[in-house]
């Protein structure tokens, strides 16, 4: 009898609690979307039907309101749909939205203290110290290293493609290897070749980190939605897959470089400068560093490992899929392909056939193509911020309270015909002065404001090197029938389901790049 009563009471309390929790937005007087209890907007994710980014996209397309209260499981979040409002929060009103509110525990878990998760002043000083590592001058220095990776990809393709006929290549897979090697090489400072050695250590670790295992999904979710719970997991000694091995690799590389006084133009080198001299040199020609005594170092090996790990996570799938999606669109848009070929050819001619950083920067149509790809396929389909100070919404009596999670559907905004006419059509020209027909505030593939992607230039450069190399050495077999890419239900980045098959043939001895 007693147990039945206890059970009934528990159920009743739970019911009352859920009802109360899921009436948060209604009680605050905000417009809200009807929510499935208890998963809210993430119900389709739980059913394995949509990825996180697509579930948010569904919420975006379900209404026309400028903002709408949603629930990410039990947690209320404000989905900001209006592009100008989103832009304001990220740029003009940054002071009220300077954190992301995801898991970080610098004291007990130094590996969690990266640029994406750090908050307030800790974020600000770290960002200021890291920024000089991503200037165009530094990228110029890294260019040959990146180009060498692209050449390994070419060697692999030349080996694989038959002499004359065409062959179908999965661009997602190819570009994943390229992106892994680019990051291993230009960021971690390792010499790897995933094309000839697909089982190298860095690649193995990368697989562990990105696999959609139950554990990775759970930890990704808790880091994002329940940082307090994630703190407990970590305090109990449970770390995410692959992180320990990545840390180990970072420690070994740092020790090796410092002991052997090795110097290489890559991001690792700049982090070592920061560790030993307290800053990254503003002079783009200075890569060397002295080695300070242990007590004078300003970054620990774990601090560096934390940065490297984030750079891997932030740069890997985004670079790979941006390149693959561009090739896919080129295959379906022969006129765009022809223009891009001409642009690459003519710019190369102008630069005496030498592919350099400046030459790539000079390819104007290539820039438009990459802009359009990142519009239609934003590598990160959502942006998020934590409200750090009560924020009165413009033209409204409502106030966003401190502590509220803000979600922006980049995919939703970038594919909204109100901001980009014919959003599914691939039109690099939409970004030219003559055709400009879009809402500038709505275009933010690398985020905007002080917390935008620190490596947008680097990401674009790596994408462009791969595209230039492929287009100067191979022909793409075009297809007139247009098909949209389906996305997987896994992960946060936008990933193509079933790969990105594109048919290539070798070019008869032409381009030299
Ligand atoms: C095509 C490639 C890439 C795309 C599309 C991309 C996109 C983004 C986006 C949308 C954000 C969030 C910005 C915001 O919240 O306002 C971001 C942040 C970030 N990205 Fe990238 N990214 C790319 C490549 C890279 C690479 C190669 C690196 C590493 C070197 C990198 C490092 C970062 C970091 C550190 C942040 C956090 C910045 C902060 O909070 O201060 N990204 N990226
Ligand atoms: C540009 O195209 C022309 C004509 O197809 C070709 O002869 C030339 O080698 C190309 N230049 C480069 C740098 O690829």
Coordinates of C-alpha atoms and ligand atoms in Angstrom, one line a residue:
X1 CA 0.0 0.0 0.0
X2 CA 2.7 2.4 1.1
X3 CA 4.8 1.6 -2.1
X4 CA 1.8 2.2 -4.3
X5 CA 1.3 5.6 -2.6
X6 CA 4.9 6.5 -3.0
X7 CA 4.9 5.5 -6.6
X8 CA 1.8 7.5 -7.3
X9 CA 3.2 10.5 -5.5
X10 CA 6.5 10.3 -7.5
X11 CA 4.6 10.0 -10.8
X12 CA 2.4 12.9 -9.8
X13 CA 5.4 15.1 -8.8
X14 CA 7.2 14.2 -11.9
X15 CA 4.2 15.1 -14.0
X16 CA 3.8 18.4 -12.3
X17 CA 7.6 19.1 -12.6
X18 CA 7.6 18.4 -16.4
X19 CA 4.4 20.4 -17.0
X20 CA 6.0 23.3 -15.1
X21 CA 9.4 22.9 -16.8
X22 CA 7.8 22.8 -20.3
X23 CA 5.7 25.8 -19.7
X24 CA 8.8 28.0 -19.2
X25 CA 8.4 30.1 -22.3
X26 CA 4.6 30.3 -21.9
X27 CA 5.1 31.6 -18.4
X28 CA 7.6 34.2 -19.6
X29 CA 5.2 35.4 -22.3
X30 CA 7.5 34.4 -25.2
X31 CA 6.2 32.8 -28.4
X32 CA 7.0 29.1 -28.2
X33 CA 6.9 26.0 -30.2
X34 CA 4.8 23.1 -29.0
X35 CA 7.2 20.6 -27.4
X36 CA 7.3 16.8 -27.1
X37 CA 7.9 15.9 -23.5
X38 CA 10.7 15.2 -22.5
X39 CA 12.9 15.6 -25.5
X40 CA 11.4 18.8 -26.9
X41 CA 13.0 20.0 -30.2
X42 CA 15.4 17.0 -30.0
X43 CA 12.7 14.3 -30.2
X44 CA 13.6 13.6 -33.9
X45 CA 17.3 13.2 -32.8
X46 CA 16.3 10.7 -30.1
X47 CA 14.3 8.8 -32.8
X48 CA 17.5 8.8 -34.9
X49 CA 15.7 10.7 -37.7
X50 CA 17.6 14.0 -37.7
X51 CA 20.9 15.3 -36.6
X52 CA 21.0 18.1 -34.0
X53 CA 21.5 20.7 -36.7
X54 CA 18.6 19.4 -38.8
X55 CA 16.3 19.2 -35.8
X56 CA 17.0 22.9 -35.1
X57 CA 16.5 23.6 -38.8
X58 CA 13.0 22.0 -38.6
X59 CA 12.2 24.3 -35.7
X60 CA 13.4 27.2 -37.9
X61 CA 11.2 26.3 -40.8
X62 CA 8.1 25.6 -38.7
X63 CA 7.5 29.3 -37.9
X64 CA 8.0 32.8 -39.3
X65 CA 8.4 34.5 -35.9
X66 CA 11.6 36.5 -35.2
X67 CA 12.3 34.4 -32.2
X68 CA 10.7 31.4 -30.6
X69 CA 11.2 29.5 -27.3
X70 CA 12.1 25.9 -27.7
X71 CA 13.3 23.1 -25.4
X72 CA 16.5 21.1 -25.9
X73 CA 15.4 18.2 -23.8
X74 CA 14.5 19.8 -20.5
X75 CA 16.5 22.9 -21.2
X76 CA 14.7 26.0 -22.5
X77 CA 16.6 27.8 -25.3
X78 CA 15.7 30.7 -27.4
X79 CA 15.8 30.1 -31.2
X80 CA 16.6 33.4 -32.8
X81 CA 15.3 33.3 -36.4
X82 CA 15.6 36.9 -37.4
X83 CA 18.9 37.4 -39.1
X84 CA 19.4 41.0 -38.0
X85 CA 18.5 40.2 -34.4
X86 CA 21.0 37.3 -34.5
X87 CA 23.6 39.5 -36.1
X88 CA 23.1 42.2 -33.4
X89 CA 23.5 39.7 -30.6
X90 CA 26.7 38.4 -32.1
X91 CA 28.3 41.8 -33.0
X92 CA 26.7 45.0 -31.6
X93 CA 25.4 43.5 -28.4
X94 CA 28.2 41.1 -27.9
X95 CA 28.7 42.3 -24.3
X96 CA 25.4 40.5 -23.4
X97 CA 26.4 37.3 -25.2
X98 CA 30.1 36.7 -24.9
X99 CA 30.0 33.1 -23.8
X100 CA 28.8 29.8 -25.2
X101 CA 27.9 28.3 -21.9
X102 CA 29.2 24.8 -22.8
X103 CA 31.3 22.6 -20.4
X104 CA 34.6 24.0 -19.3
X105 CA 36.5 23.3 -16.1
X106 CA 39.9 24.9 -16.4
X107 CA 41.1 24.0 -12.9
X108 CA 40.3 20.3 -12.8
X109 CA 40.3 19.5 -16.5
X110 CA 42.8 21.7 -18.3
X111 CA 42.1 19.8 -21.5
X112 CA 38.6 21.4 -21.6
X113 CA 40.0 24.9 -21.6
X114 CA 39.9 25.7 -25.3
X115 CA 38.9 28.8 -27.2
X116 CA 35.4 27.5 -28.0
X117 CA 34.5 26.9 -24.4
X118 CA 36.4 29.4 -22.3
X119 CA 34.4 32.3 -20.9
X120 CA 34.7 36.0 -20.0
X121 CA 38.1 37.3 -19.5
X122 CA 39.8 34.0 -19.8
X123 CA 38.4 33.7 -23.3
X124 CA 39.4 37.2 -24.2
X125 CA 43.0 37.0 -23.2
X126 CA 43.4 33.6 -24.8
X127 CA 41.8 34.8 -28.0
X128 CA 44.1 37.9 -28.1
X129 CA 47.2 35.7 -27.6
X130 CA 46.2 33.2 -30.3
X131 CA 45.1 35.7 -32.9
X132 CA 48.5 36.5 -34.4
X133 CA 48.9 32.8 -35.3
X134 CA 46.3 33.2 -38.0
X135 CA 47.4 36.2 -39.9
X136 CA 47.8 36.0 -43.7
X137 CA 51.5 36.3 -43.2
X138 CA 51.5 33.2 -41.1
X139 CA 49.4 31.4 -43.6
X140 CA 51.8 32.3 -46.3
X141 CA 54.5 30.7 -44.3
X142 CA 52.4 27.5 -43.9
X143 CA 51.4 27.4 -47.5
X144 CA 54.1 25.1 -48.8
X145 CA 53.3 22.6 -46.0
X146 CA 49.6 22.6 -47.0
X147 CA 50.5 22.4 -50.7
X148 CA 52.6 19.4 -50.0
X149 CA 49.6 17.6 -48.5
X150 CA 47.5 18.4 -51.6
X151 CA 50.3 17.0 -53.8
X152 CA 50.1 13.7 -51.9
X153 CA 46.4 13.7 -52.7
X154 CA 47.1 14.2 -56.4
X155 CA 49.7 11.4 -56.4
X156 CA 47.1 9.1 -54.8
X157 CA 44.4 10.1 -57.4
X158 CA 46.8 9.7 -60.3
X159 CA 47.6 6.2 -59.1
X160 CA 44.0 5.3 -58.6
X161 CA 42.4 6.7 -61.8
X162 CA 42.7 4.7 -65.0
X163 CA 44.7 6.2 -67.8
X164 CA 41.8 7.4 -70.0
X165 CA 38.4 6.4 -68.8
X166 CA 36.6 8.1 -65.8
X167 CA 36.2 6.7 -62.3
X168 CA 33.9 7.5 -59.5
X169 CA 35.6 8.8 -56.4
X170 CA 33.9 9.5 -53.1
X171 CA 34.9 13.1 -52.5
X172 CA 33.9 13.1 -48.8
X173 CA 36.2 10.3 -48.1
X174 CA 39.0 11.7 -50.2
X175 CA 38.7 15.2 -48.6
X176 CA 38.5 13.7 -45.1
X177 CA 42.0 12.2 -45.7
X178 CA 43.1 15.5 -47.1
X179 CA 41.7 17.5 -44.1
X180 CA 43.2 15.1 -41.6
X181 CA 46.6 15.4 -43.1
X182 CA 46.3 19.2 -43.4
X183 CA 45.5 19.5 -39.7
X184 CA 48.1 16.9 -38.7
X185 CA 50.7 18.7 -40.8
X186 CA 50.0 22.4 -40.5
X187 CA 48.5 22.4 -37.0
X188 CA 50.0 19.5 -35.0
X189 CA 53.3 19.7 -36.9
X190 CA 53.3 16.0 -37.8
X191 CA 54.5 14.4 -40.9
X192 CA 51.7 12.1 -41.9
X193 CA 50.4 10.7 -45.2
X194 CA 46.9 9.1 -44.9
X195 CA 46.9 8.4 -48.6
X196 CA 49.7 5.9 -48.4
X197 CA 49.4 5.0 -44.8
X198 CA 45.7 5.1 -43.9
X199 CA 46.3 3.5 -40.5
X200 CA 48.7 6.2 -39.1
X201 CA 48.4 7.1 -35.5
X202 CA 46.8 10.5 -36.1
X203 CA 44.1 9.1 -38.3
X204 CA 43.3 6.3 -35.8
X205 CA 42.9 8.8 -33.0
X206 CA 40.8 11.1 -35.2
X207 CA 38.5 8.1 -35.9
X208 CA 38.1 7.5 -32.2
X209 CA 37.2 11.1 -31.6
X210 CA 34.7 11.5 -34.4
X211 CA 32.9 8.1 -34.2
X212 CA 29.3 8.4 -33.4
X213 CA 29.5 5.9 -30.5
X214 CA 26.9 6.0 -27.7
X215 CA 29.5 7.4 -25.4
X216 CA 30.6 10.2 -27.8
X217 CA 27.0 11.2 -28.4
X218 CA 26.2 11.2 -24.7
X219 CA 29.2 13.3 -23.8
X220 CA 28.7 15.7 -26.7
X221 CA 25.1 16.2 -25.4
X222 CA 26.1 16.7 -21.8
X223 CA 29.0 19.1 -22.7
X224 CA 26.5 21.2 -24.6
X225 CA 23.3 21.0 -22.6
X226 CA 24.3 19.9 -19.1
X227 CA 27.8 21.2 -18.4
X228 CA 27.3 20.5 -14.6
X229 CA 26.8 16.8 -15.4
X230 CA 29.7 16.8 -17.7
X231 CA 31.8 18.2 -14.9
X232 CA 30.8 15.2 -12.8
X233 CA 31.6 12.7 -15.5
X234 CA 35.1 14.2 -15.8
X235 CA 35.6 14.4 -12.0
X236 CA 34.8 10.7 -11.9
X237 CA 37.7 10.2 -14.3
X238 CA 35.7 9.4 -17.5
X239 CA 37.1 11.3 -20.5
X240 CA 35.9 11.3 -24.1
X241 CA 37.2 8.8 -26.5
X242 CA 40.5 9.5 -28.2
X243 CA 41.2 12.7 -26.1
X244 CA 43.8 10.9 -23.9
X245 CA 45.7 9.6 -27.0
X246 CA 45.5 13.0 -28.7
X247 CA 47.0 14.6 -25.5
X248 CA 49.7 12.0 -25.4
X249 CA 50.6 12.7 -29.0
X250 CA 50.7 16.5 -28.4
X251 CA 52.9 16.0 -25.3
X252 CA 55.4 13.9 -27.3
X253 CA 55.5 16.4 -30.2
X254 CA 56.1 19.3 -27.9
X255 CA 58.9 17.5 -26.0
X256 CA 60.5 16.3 -29.2
X257 CA 60.6 19.8 -30.7
X258 CA 61.9 21.5 -27.5
X259 CA 64.5 18.9 -26.9
X260 CA 65.8 18.8 -30.5
X261 CA 65.3 22.5 -31.1
X262 CA 63.4 21.7 -34.2
X263 CA 61.7 24.5 -36.2
X264 CA 58.9 24.1 -38.7
X265 CA 56.4 26.7 -40.1
X266 CA 53.2 25.4 -38.5
X267 CA 50.8 26.3 -35.7
X268 CA 52.6 24.0 -33.2
X269 CA 55.6 26.2 -33.6
X270 CA 53.6 29.3 -32.9
X271 CA 52.1 27.7 -29.8
X272 CA 55.6 26.9 -28.7
X273 CA 56.6 30.5 -29.1
X274 CA 53.6 31.5 -27.0
X275 CA 54.6 28.9 -24.4
X276 CA 58.2 30.0 -24.2
X277 CA 58.1 33.7 -24.8
X278 CA 54.6 34.7 -23.6
X279 CA 53.5 35.7 -27.1
X280 CA 53.2 34.8 -30.7
X281 CA 55.6 37.1 -32.7
X282 CA 53.8 39.7 -34.7
X283 CA 56.6 39.5 -37.3
X284 CA 55.4 37.0 -39.8
X285 CA 59.0 35.9 -40.6
X286 CA 59.9 34.9 -37.1
X287 CA 59.0 31.3 -36.4
X288 CA 61.9 30.3 -34.2
X289 CA 61.6 30.5 -30.4
X290 CA 63.9 30.3 -27.5
X291 CA 63.3 27.6 -24.9
X292 CA 62.4 29.0 -21.5
X293 CA 63.0 27.3 -18.2
X294 CA 60.1 25.2 -17.1
X295 CA 59.0 27.7 -14.4
X296 CA 58.9 30.5 -16.9
X297 CA 56.7 28.8 -19.5
X298 CA 53.4 30.5 -19.9
X299 CA 51.5 27.6 -21.4
X300 CA 51.6 24.0 -20.1
X301 CA 51.7 21.1 -22.5
X302 CA 48.1 20.4 -21.5
X303 CA 47.1 24.0 -22.5
X304 CA 48.6 23.4 -25.9
X305 CA 47.0 20.0 -26.2
X306 CA 43.6 21.6 -25.4
X307 CA 44.0 24.1 -28.2
X308 CA 45.3 21.5 -30.7
X309 CA 42.4 19.2 -29.9
X310 CA 39.8 22.0 -30.5
X311 CA 41.5 23.0 -33.7
X312 CA 41.2 19.4 -34.9
X313 CA 37.5 19.2 -34.0
X314 CA 36.7 22.7 -35.5
X315 CA 38.8 22.3 -38.6
X316 CA 38.4 18.7 -39.7
X317 CA 34.9 18.0 -40.9
X318 CA 34.3 21.6 -41.9
X319 CA 37.2 21.7 -44.3
X320 CA 36.5 18.2 -45.7
X321 CA 32.8 18.8 -46.3
X322 CA 33.2 22.4 -47.7
X323 CA 35.6 21.0 -50.3
X324 CA 33.5 18.0 -51.1
X325 CA 30.2 20.0 -51.4
X326 CA 31.9 22.4 -53.8
X327 CA 32.9 19.6 -56.1
X328 CA 29.5 18.2 -55.9
X329 CA 27.9 21.5 -56.9
X330 CA 30.4 21.9 -59.7
X331 CA 29.5 18.6 -61.1
X332 CA 25.8 19.7 -61.3
X333 CA 26.5 23.2 -62.5
X334 CA 28.6 23.0 -65.7
X335 CA 28.5 26.8 -66.3
X336 CA 29.9 27.5 -62.8
X337 CA 32.5 24.8 -63.4
X338 CA 33.6 26.4 -66.7
X339 CA 33.9 29.8 -65.2
X340 CA 35.9 28.5 -62.2
X341 CA 38.2 26.7 -64.6
X342 CA 38.8 29.9 -66.5
X343 CA 39.4 31.8 -63.4
X344 CA 42.0 29.3 -62.1
X345 CA 43.6 29.1 -65.5
X346 CA 43.9 32.8 -66.1
X347 CA 45.0 33.6 -62.6
X348 CA 47.7 30.9 -62.8
X349 CA 48.9 32.4 -66.1
X350 CA 49.1 35.8 -64.5
X351 CA 51.2 34.3 -61.8
X352 CA 53.5 32.5 -64.2
X353 CA 52.0 29.2 -63.5
X354 CA 53.1 29.3 -59.8
X355 CA 50.5 28.4 -57.3
X356 CA 51.2 30.6 -54.3
X357 CA 49.2 32.0 -51.4
X358 CA 48.8 35.3 -53.3
X359 CA 47.8 33.5 -56.5
X360 CA 45.0 31.7 -54.7
X361 CA 43.9 34.9 -53.0
X362 CA 43.7 36.4 -56.5
X363 CA 41.2 33.8 -57.8
X364 CA 38.1 35.9 -57.5
X365 CA 35.6 33.4 -58.8
X366 CA 37.0 30.7 -56.6
X367 CA 36.3 33.0 -53.7
X368 CA 32.7 33.4 -54.8
X369 CA 32.3 29.6 -55.1
X370 CA 33.6 29.0 -51.6
X371 CA 31.3 31.7 -50.3
X372 CA 28.3 30.1 -52.0
X373 CA 29.2 26.6 -50.7
X374 CA 29.5 27.8 -47.2
X375 CA 26.2 29.6 -47.6
X376 CA 24.3 26.6 -48.8
X377 CA 26.2 24.2 -46.6
X378 CA 27.4 26.0 -43.5
X379 CA 30.0 23.6 -42.0
X380 CA 28.5 24.3 -38.6
X381 CA 24.7 24.4 -39.0
X382 CA 24.1 26.2 -35.7
X383 CA 25.7 29.0 -33.7
X384 CA 25.1 29.3 -30.0
X385 CA 25.6 31.8 -27.2
X386 CA 24.8 32.1 -23.6
X387 CA 23.0 35.3 -22.5
X388 CA 25.5 36.9 -20.0
X389 CA 23.4 39.9 -19.1
X390 CA 19.6 40.6 -19.2
X391 CA 18.8 41.7 -22.7
X392 CA 15.7 43.7 -23.6
X393 CA 14.6 42.5 -27.1
X394 CA 14.3 45.4 -29.5
X395 CA 10.7 46.5 -30.4
X396 CA 9.3 44.2 -27.7
X397 CA 8.5 44.3 -24.0
X398 CA 10.3 40.9 -23.5
X399 CA 13.6 40.5 -21.9
X400 CA 16.0 37.6 -22.5
X401 CA 17.3 36.7 -19.0
X402 CA 20.8 36.1 -18.1
X403 CA 21.6 32.4 -18.4
X404 CA 19.4 31.8 -21.4
X405 CA 20.8 29.6 -24.1
X406 CA 20.6 31.3 -27.5
X407 CA 20.5 29.1 -30.7
X408 CA 20.8 30.4 -34.2
X409 CA 20.0 28.1 -37.1
X410 CA 22.7 29.0 -39.6
X411 CA 21.3 26.4 -42.0
X412 CA 17.9 27.8 -41.6
X413 CA 18.9 31.4 -42.3
X414 CA 21.2 30.5 -45.1
X415 CA 18.5 28.5 -46.8
X416 CA 15.7 31.1 -46.2
X417 CA 14.4 32.5 -49.4
X418 CA 13.7 35.8 -47.6
X419 CA 17.4 36.3 -47.3
X420 CA 18.8 34.4 -50.2
X421 CA 16.4 34.1 -53.2
X422 CA 16.3 30.5 -54.7
X423 CA 18.2 29.2 -51.7
X424 CA 18.8 25.7 -53.1
X425 CA 20.2 27.0 -56.4
X426 CA 24.0 27.2 -56.4
X427 CA 24.8 30.8 -57.6
X428 CA 28.3 32.1 -56.8
X429 CA 27.2 35.3 -58.7
X430 CA 24.8 36.2 -56.0
X431 CA 27.8 37.6 -54.1
X432 CA 29.0 39.9 -56.9
X433 CA 28.3 43.6 -56.9
X434 CA 26.1 43.4 -60.1
X435 CA 23.9 40.6 -58.8
X436 CA 23.9 41.3 -55.1
X437 CA 20.5 40.1 -54.1
X438 CA 20.9 38.9 -50.5
X439 CA 20.7 40.2 -47.0
X440 CA 24.3 40.7 -45.9
X441 CA 23.5 40.4 -42.2
X442 CA 22.2 36.9 -42.9
X443 CA 25.4 35.6 -44.3
X444 CA 27.7 34.3 -41.5
X445 CA 29.2 30.9 -42.4
X446 CA 32.1 31.5 -40.0
X447 CA 30.0 33.3 -37.4
X448 CA 30.4 37.0 -36.9
X449 CA 31.6 39.4 -34.2
X450 CA 34.5 38.9 -31.7
X451 CA 33.8 35.2 -31.4
X452 CA 33.7 34.3 -35.0
X453 CA 35.9 31.5 -36.3
X454 CA 39.5 32.4 -35.6
X455 CA 40.7 30.4 -38.6
X456 CA 38.3 31.4 -41.3
X457 CA 41.1 32.4 -43.6
X458 CA 43.0 29.2 -42.9
X459 CA 39.9 27.0 -43.5
X460 CA 39.3 28.8 -46.8
X461 CA 42.9 28.5 -47.9
X462 CA 43.0 24.8 -47.4
X463 CA 39.7 24.3 -49.2
X464 CA 41.0 26.4 -52.1
X465 CA 44.3 24.6 -52.4
X466 CA 42.4 21.3 -52.8
X467 CA 40.0 22.6 -55.3
X468 CA 42.7 24.2 -57.4
X469 CA 44.8 21.1 -57.5
X470 CA 41.8 18.9 -58.4
X471 CA 40.6 21.2 -61.2
X472 CA 44.0 21.8 -62.8
X473 CA 44.7 18.1 -62.9
X474 CA 41.4 16.4 -63.5
X475 CA 38.2 16.8 -65.4
X476 CA 34.9 16.5 -63.6
X477 CA 32.2 14.6 -65.4
X478 CA 29.1 16.9 -65.2
X479 CA 25.6 15.8 -64.6
X480 CA 22.6 17.8 -65.6
X481 CA 20.0 16.3 -63.4
X482 CA 20.2 18.1 -60.1
X483 CA 19.9 16.2 -56.9
X484 CA 20.2 17.5 -53.3
X485 CA 22.5 15.9 -50.9
X486 CA 21.0 14.1 -47.9
X487 CA 22.6 14.7 -44.5
X488 CA 23.5 12.1 -41.9
X489 CA 21.7 11.9 -38.6
X490 CA 25.1 11.9 -36.7
X491 CA 27.3 14.6 -35.3
X492 CA 27.0 18.4 -35.2
X493 CA 28.6 19.3 -38.5
X494 CA 26.6 19.0 -41.7
X495 CA 27.8 15.6 -43.1
X496 CA 26.7 14.0 -46.4
X497 CA 24.9 10.7 -46.2
X498 CA 26.4 8.0 -48.4
X499 CA 29.4 10.2 -49.4
X500 CA 29.8 12.6 -52.3
X501 CA 30.4 10.6 -55.5
X502 CA 32.0 12.5 -58.4
X503 CA 33.4 11.1 -61.6
X504 CA 36.9 12.3 -62.5
X505 CA 39.1 11.7 -65.5
X506 CA 42.8 12.7 -65.9
X507 CA 43.6 15.7 -68.0
X508 CA 45.8 15.3 -70.9
X509 CA 49.1 16.9 -69.9
X510 CA 48.0 20.5 -69.2
X511 CA 48.1 22.6 -66.0
X512 CA 51.4 22.7 -64.2
X513 CA 50.1 23.5 -60.7
Ligands
LIG1 C1 35.8 25.7 -43.8 C2 36.2 25.6 -42.5 C3 35.6 26.1 -41.3 C4 34.3 26.6 -41.0 C5 33.1 26.6 -42.0 C6 34.3 27.0 -39.6 C7 33.2 27.6 -39.0 C8 33.2 28.0 -37.7 C9 32.0 28.6 -37.0 C10 30.6 28.8 -37.7 C11 32.4 28.9 -35.8 C12 31.5 29.5 -34.7 C13 31.6 31.0 -34.8 C14 30.6 31.7 -33.9 O1 30.1 31.1 -32.9 O2 30.3 32.9 -34.1 C15 33.8 28.6 -35.6 C16 34.5 28.8 -34.5 C17 35.8 28.4 -34.3 N1 36.6 27.8 -35.3 FE1 36.1 27.5 -37.2 N2 35.5 26.9 -39.1 C18 36.4 26.3 -40.1 C19 37.7 26.0 -39.9 C20 38.4 26.1 -38.8 C21 39.8 25.7 -38.6 C22 40.7 25.1 -39.7 C23 40.1 25.9 -37.3 C24 41.4 25.7 -36.6 C25 42.5 26.1 -36.8 C26 39.0 26.6 -36.7 C27 38.9 27.0 -35.4 C28 37.8 27.6 -34.7 C29 37.9 28.1 -33.4 C30 39.1 28.0 -32.4 C31 36.6 28.6 -33.1 C32 36.1 29.2 -31.8 C33 36.4 30.7 -31.7 C34 36.1 31.4 -30.4 O3 35.2 31.0 -29.7 O4 36.9 32.3 -30.1 N3 37.9 26.6 -37.6 N4 34.2 28.0 -36.8
LIG2 C1 45.3 27.5 -69.6 O1 44.6 27.0 -70.6 C2 45.3 26.9 -71.8 C3 44.4 26.5 -72.9 O2 43.7 25.4 -72.6 C4 46.5 26.0 -71.7 O3 47.3 25.9 -72.8 C5 47.4 26.5 -70.5 O4 48.4 25.5 -70.3 C6 46.6 26.7 -69.3 N1 47.4 27.3 -68.3 C7 47.6 26.8 -67.0 C8 48.5 27.6 -66.2 O5 47.0 25.8 -66.6

